[in-house]
Amino acid sequence: MIEQDSKILSEIQRTLAINPNANQRMLAENSNISLGMMNAVLKRCIGRGWIAVKNLNMKKVCYCLTAQG
């Protein structure tokens, strides 16, 4: 699972470099996975400290890769 997550993490990094305000749907489309799978991957990556989440408002969040990610 970690190998698959690292491949998806590199796609997330590429997408965020192009569009720092990308949402889960855009990240999923660019990684060629379902929205539900992207949600699970993001939760795992956040738990491992690879991705940080910042709330922009009540409905919008910003994803940022950390130094570990």
Tab-separated table of N, CA and C in Angstrom:
chain	number	residue	atom	x	y	z
A	1	MET	N	0.820	-1.198	0.000
A	1	MET	CA	0.000	0.000	0.000
A	1	MET	C	0.864	1.262	0.000
A	2	ILE	N	2.006	1.225	0.677
A	2	ILE	CA	2.858	2.403	0.740
A	2	ILE	C	3.427	2.736	-0.631
A	3	GLU	N	3.791	1.722	-1.420
A	3	GLU	CA	4.315	1.972	-2.763
A	3	GLU	C	3.263	2.654	-3.626
A	4	GLN	N	2.025	2.172	-3.549
A	4	GLN	CA	0.933	2.782	-4.312
A	4	GLN	C	0.692	4.211	-3.828
A	5	ASP	N	0.713	4.412	-2.504
A	5	ASP	CA	0.513	5.752	-1.958
A	5	ASP	C	1.614	6.701	-2.419
A	6	SER	N	2.843	6.221	-2.503
A	6	SER	CA	3.937	7.103	-2.926
A	6	SER	C	3.789	7.502	-4.394
A	7	LYS	N	3.276	6.598	-5.228
A	7	LYS	CA	3.021	6.951	-6.632
A	7	LYS	C	1.927	8.011	-6.720
A	8	ILE	N	0.869	7.820	-5.943
A	8	ILE	CA	-0.223	8.791	-5.935
A	8	ILE	C	0.263	10.108	-5.338
A	9	LEU	N	1.123	10.030	-4.314
A	9	LEU	CA	1.666	11.233	-3.697
A	9	LEU	C	2.465	12.060	-4.706
A	10	SER	N	3.189	11.404	-5.587
A	10	SER	CA	3.937	12.143	-6.608
A	10	SER	C	2.980	12.825	-7.589
A	11	GLU	N	1.854	12.176	-7.896
A	11	GLU	CA	0.838	12.817	-8.746
A	11	GLU	C	0.194	14.002	-8.027
A	12	ILE	N	-0.032	13.850	-6.727
A	12	ILE	CA	-0.591	14.951	-5.936
A	12	ILE	C	0.382	16.127	-5.956
A	13	GLN	N	1.664	15.843	-5.774
A	13	GLN	CA	2.677	16.882	-5.781
A	13	GLN	C	2.697	17.614	-7.123
A	14	ARG	N	2.629	16.853	-8.201
A	14	ARG	CA	2.628	17.449	-9.535
A	14	ARG	C	1.399	18.341	-9.736
A	15	THR	N	0.245	17.854	-9.302
A	15	THR	CA	-0.994	18.619	-9.449
A	15	THR	C	-0.957	19.888	-8.617
A	16	LEU	N	-0.481	19.780	-7.368
A	16	LEU	CA	-0.431	20.957	-6.495
A	16	LEU	C	0.590	21.980	-6.979
A	17	ALA	N	1.629	21.529	-7.678
A	17	ALA	CA	2.606	22.467	-8.242
A	17	ALA	C	1.958	23.313	-9.340
A	18	ILE	N	1.049	22.692	-10.091
A	18	ILE	CA	0.353	23.395	-11.164
A	18	ILE	C	-0.787	24.243	-10.606
A	19	ASN	N	-1.546	23.660	-9.672
A	19	ASN	CA	-2.700	24.347	-9.093
A	19	ASN	C	-2.706	24.143	-7.582
A	20	PRO	N	-2.145	25.084	-6.808
A	20	PRO	CA	-2.075	24.927	-5.351
A	20	PRO	C	-3.440	24.838	-4.665
A	21	ASN	N	-4.493	25.279	-5.335
A	21	ASN	CA	-5.837	25.238	-4.749
A	21	ASN	C	-6.655	24.046	-5.245
A	22	ALA	N	-5.986	23.000	-5.718
A	22	ALA	CA	-6.687	21.823	-6.239
A	22	ALA	C	-7.504	21.153	-5.138
A	23	ASN	N	-8.703	20.719	-5.507
A	23	ASN	CA	-9.554	20.007	-4.553
A	23	ASN	C	-9.384	18.494	-4.734
A	24	GLN	N	-10.059	17.722	-3.888
A	24	GLN	CA	-9.950	16.263	-3.948
A	24	GLN	C	-10.354	15.719	-5.313
A	25	ARG	N	-11.371	16.271	-5.891
A	25	ARG	CA	-11.846	15.790	-7.190
A	25	ARG	C	-10.772	15.980	-8.266
A	26	MET	N	-10.142	17.147	-8.279
A	26	MET	CA	-9.088	17.408	-9.257
A	26	MET	C	-7.883	16.500	-9.007
A	27	LEU	N	-7.523	16.307	-7.736
A	27	LEU	CA	-6.411	15.410	-7.401
A	27	LEU	C	-6.716	13.982	-7.859
A	28	ALA	N	-7.953	13.544	-7.649
A	28	ALA	CA	-8.352	12.189	-8.050
A	28	ALA	C	-8.303	12.031	-9.567
A	29	GLU	N	-8.832	13.012	-10.291
A	29	GLU	CA	-8.837	12.929	-11.756
A	29	GLU	C	-7.417	12.885	-12.312
A	30	ASN	N	-6.533	13.704	-11.766
A	30	ASN	CA	-5.157	13.748	-12.263
A	30	ASN	C	-4.362	12.506	-11.866
A	31	SER	N	-4.795	11.813	-10.813
A	31	SER	CA	-4.122	10.584	-10.376
A	31	SER	C	-4.772	9.335	-10.956
A	32	ASN	N	-5.861	9.514	-11.709
A	32	ASN	CA	-6.612	8.405	-12.317
A	32	ASN	C	-7.130	7.409	-11.291
A	33	ILE	N	-7.654	7.934	-10.182
A	33	ILE	CA	-8.300	7.094	-9.171
A	33	ILE	C	-9.652	7.707	-8.827
A	34	SER	N	-10.478	6.938	-8.133
A	34	SER	CA	-11.798	7.438	-7.769
A	34	SER	C	-11.685	8.477	-6.653
A	35	LEU	N	-12.731	9.266	-6.504
A	35	LEU	CA	-12.774	10.285	-5.468
A	35	LEU	C	-12.699	9.650	-4.077
A	36	GLY	N	-13.395	8.545	-3.883
A	36	GLY	CA	-13.364	7.845	-2.596
A	36	GLY	C	-11.978	7.318	-2.263
A	37	MET	N	-11.279	6.773	-3.274
A	37	MET	CA	-9.922	6.289	-3.054
A	37	MET	C	-8.987	7.448	-2.728
A	38	MET	N	-9.165	8.592	-3.399
A	38	MET	CA	-8.340	9.761	-3.111
A	38	MET	C	-8.552	10.216	-1.678
A	39	ASN	N	-9.795	10.181	-1.225
A	39	ASN	CA	-10.090	10.555	0.155
A	39	ASN	C	-9.339	9.642	1.121
A	40	ALA	N	-9.350	8.344	0.865
A	40	ALA	CA	-8.651	7.384	1.731
A	40	ALA	C	-7.143	7.605	1.694
A	41	VAL	N	-6.591	7.851	0.515
A	41	VAL	CA	-5.150	8.089	0.380
A	41	VAL	C	-4.758	9.364	1.120
A	42	LEU	N	-5.550	10.416	0.962
A	42	LEU	CA	-5.249	11.664	1.657
A	42	LEU	C	-5.276	11.474	3.170
A	43	LYS	N	-6.254	10.729	3.670
A	43	LYS	CA	-6.317	10.478	5.115
A	43	LYS	C	-5.081	9.730	5.592
A	44	ARG	N	-4.638	8.716	4.821
A	44	ARG	CA	-3.426	7.979	5.195
A	44	ARG	C	-2.201	8.880	5.167
A	45	CYS	N	-2.096	9.689	4.130
A	45	CYS	CA	-0.936	10.576	3.992
A	45	CYS	C	-0.924	11.653	5.081
A	46	ILE	N	-2.085	12.144	5.443
A	46	ILE	CA	-2.181	13.122	6.534
A	46	ILE	C	-1.773	12.459	7.848
A	47	GLY	N	-2.236	11.240	8.066
A	47	GLY	CA	-1.877	10.499	9.272
A	47	GLY	C	-0.387	10.213	9.377
A	48	ARG	N	0.264	9.999	8.248
A	48	ARG	CA	1.706	9.733	8.227
A	48	ARG	C	2.530	11.015	8.275
A	49	GLY	N	1.866	12.164	8.155
A	49	GLY	CA	2.565	13.441	8.183
A	49	GLY	C	3.126	13.865	6.841
A	50	TRP	N	2.686	13.228	5.760
A	50	TRP	CA	3.181	13.559	4.431
A	50	TRP	C	2.465	14.752	3.832
A	51	ILE	N	1.215	14.966	4.255
A	51	ILE	CA	0.397	16.064	3.741
A	51	ILE	C	-0.201	16.814	4.928
A	52	ALA	N	-0.206	18.142	4.825
A	52	ALA	CA	-0.845	18.982	5.830
A	52	ALA	C	-2.099	19.592	5.203
A	53	VAL	N	-3.099	19.830	6.033
A	53	VAL	CA	-4.357	20.403	5.561
A	53	VAL	C	-4.584	21.718	6.290
A	54	LYS	N	-4.922	22.730	5.517
A	54	LYS	CA	-5.227	24.037	6.088
A	54	LYS	C	-6.641	24.410	5.683
A	55	ASN	N	-7.470	24.766	6.654
A	55	ASN	CA	-8.839	25.199	6.356
A	55	ASN	C	-8.822	26.628	5.852
A	56	LEU	N	-9.347	26.832	4.651
A	56	LEU	CA	-9.457	28.180	4.109
A	56	LEU	C	-10.755	28.833	4.556
A	57	ASN	N	-11.821	28.045	4.596
A	57	ASN	CA	-13.110	28.483	5.130
A	57	ASN	C	-13.890	27.221	5.501
A	58	MET	N	-15.166	27.355	5.773
A	58	MET	CA	-15.960	26.215	6.236
A	58	MET	C	-16.070	25.098	5.189
A	59	LYS	N	-15.942	25.428	3.908
A	59	LYS	CA	-16.136	24.437	2.859
A	59	LYS	C	-14.878	24.123	2.060
A	60	LYS	N	-13.827	24.890	2.226
A	60	LYS	CA	-12.648	24.763	1.370
A	60	LYS	C	-11.406	24.500	2.216
A	61	VAL	N	-10.610	23.522	1.785
A	61	VAL	CA	-9.334	23.240	2.437
A	61	VAL	C	-8.219	23.315	1.404
A	62	CYS	N	-7.005	23.484	1.899
A	62	CYS	CA	-5.821	23.548	1.050
A	62	CYS	C	-4.889	22.415	1.473
A	63	TYR	N	-4.405	21.636	0.519
A	63	TYR	CA	-3.489	20.539	0.790
A	63	TYR	C	-2.068	20.986	0.493
A	64	CYS	N	-1.152	20.666	1.377
A	64	CYS	CA	0.254	21.032	1.216
A	64	CYS	C	1.116	19.822	1.553
A	65	LEU	N	2.117	19.532	0.728
A	65	LEU	CA	3.047	18.481	1.056
A	65	LEU	C	4.002	18.964	2.134
A	66	THR	N	4.328	18.093	3.067
A	66	THR	CA	5.249	18.429	4.141
A	66	THR	C	6.654	18.005	3.750
A	67	ALA	N	7.626	18.279	4.590
A	67	ALA	CA	9.014	17.895	4.329
A	67	ALA	C	9.136	16.364	4.257
A	68	GLN	N	8.344	15.617	5.064
A	68	GLN	CA	8.381	14.166	5.023
A	68	GLN	C	7.765	13.620	3.739
A	69	GLY	N	6.826	14.361	3.172
A	69	GLY	CA	6.119	13.915	1.966
A	69	GLY	C	6.923	14.208	0.752
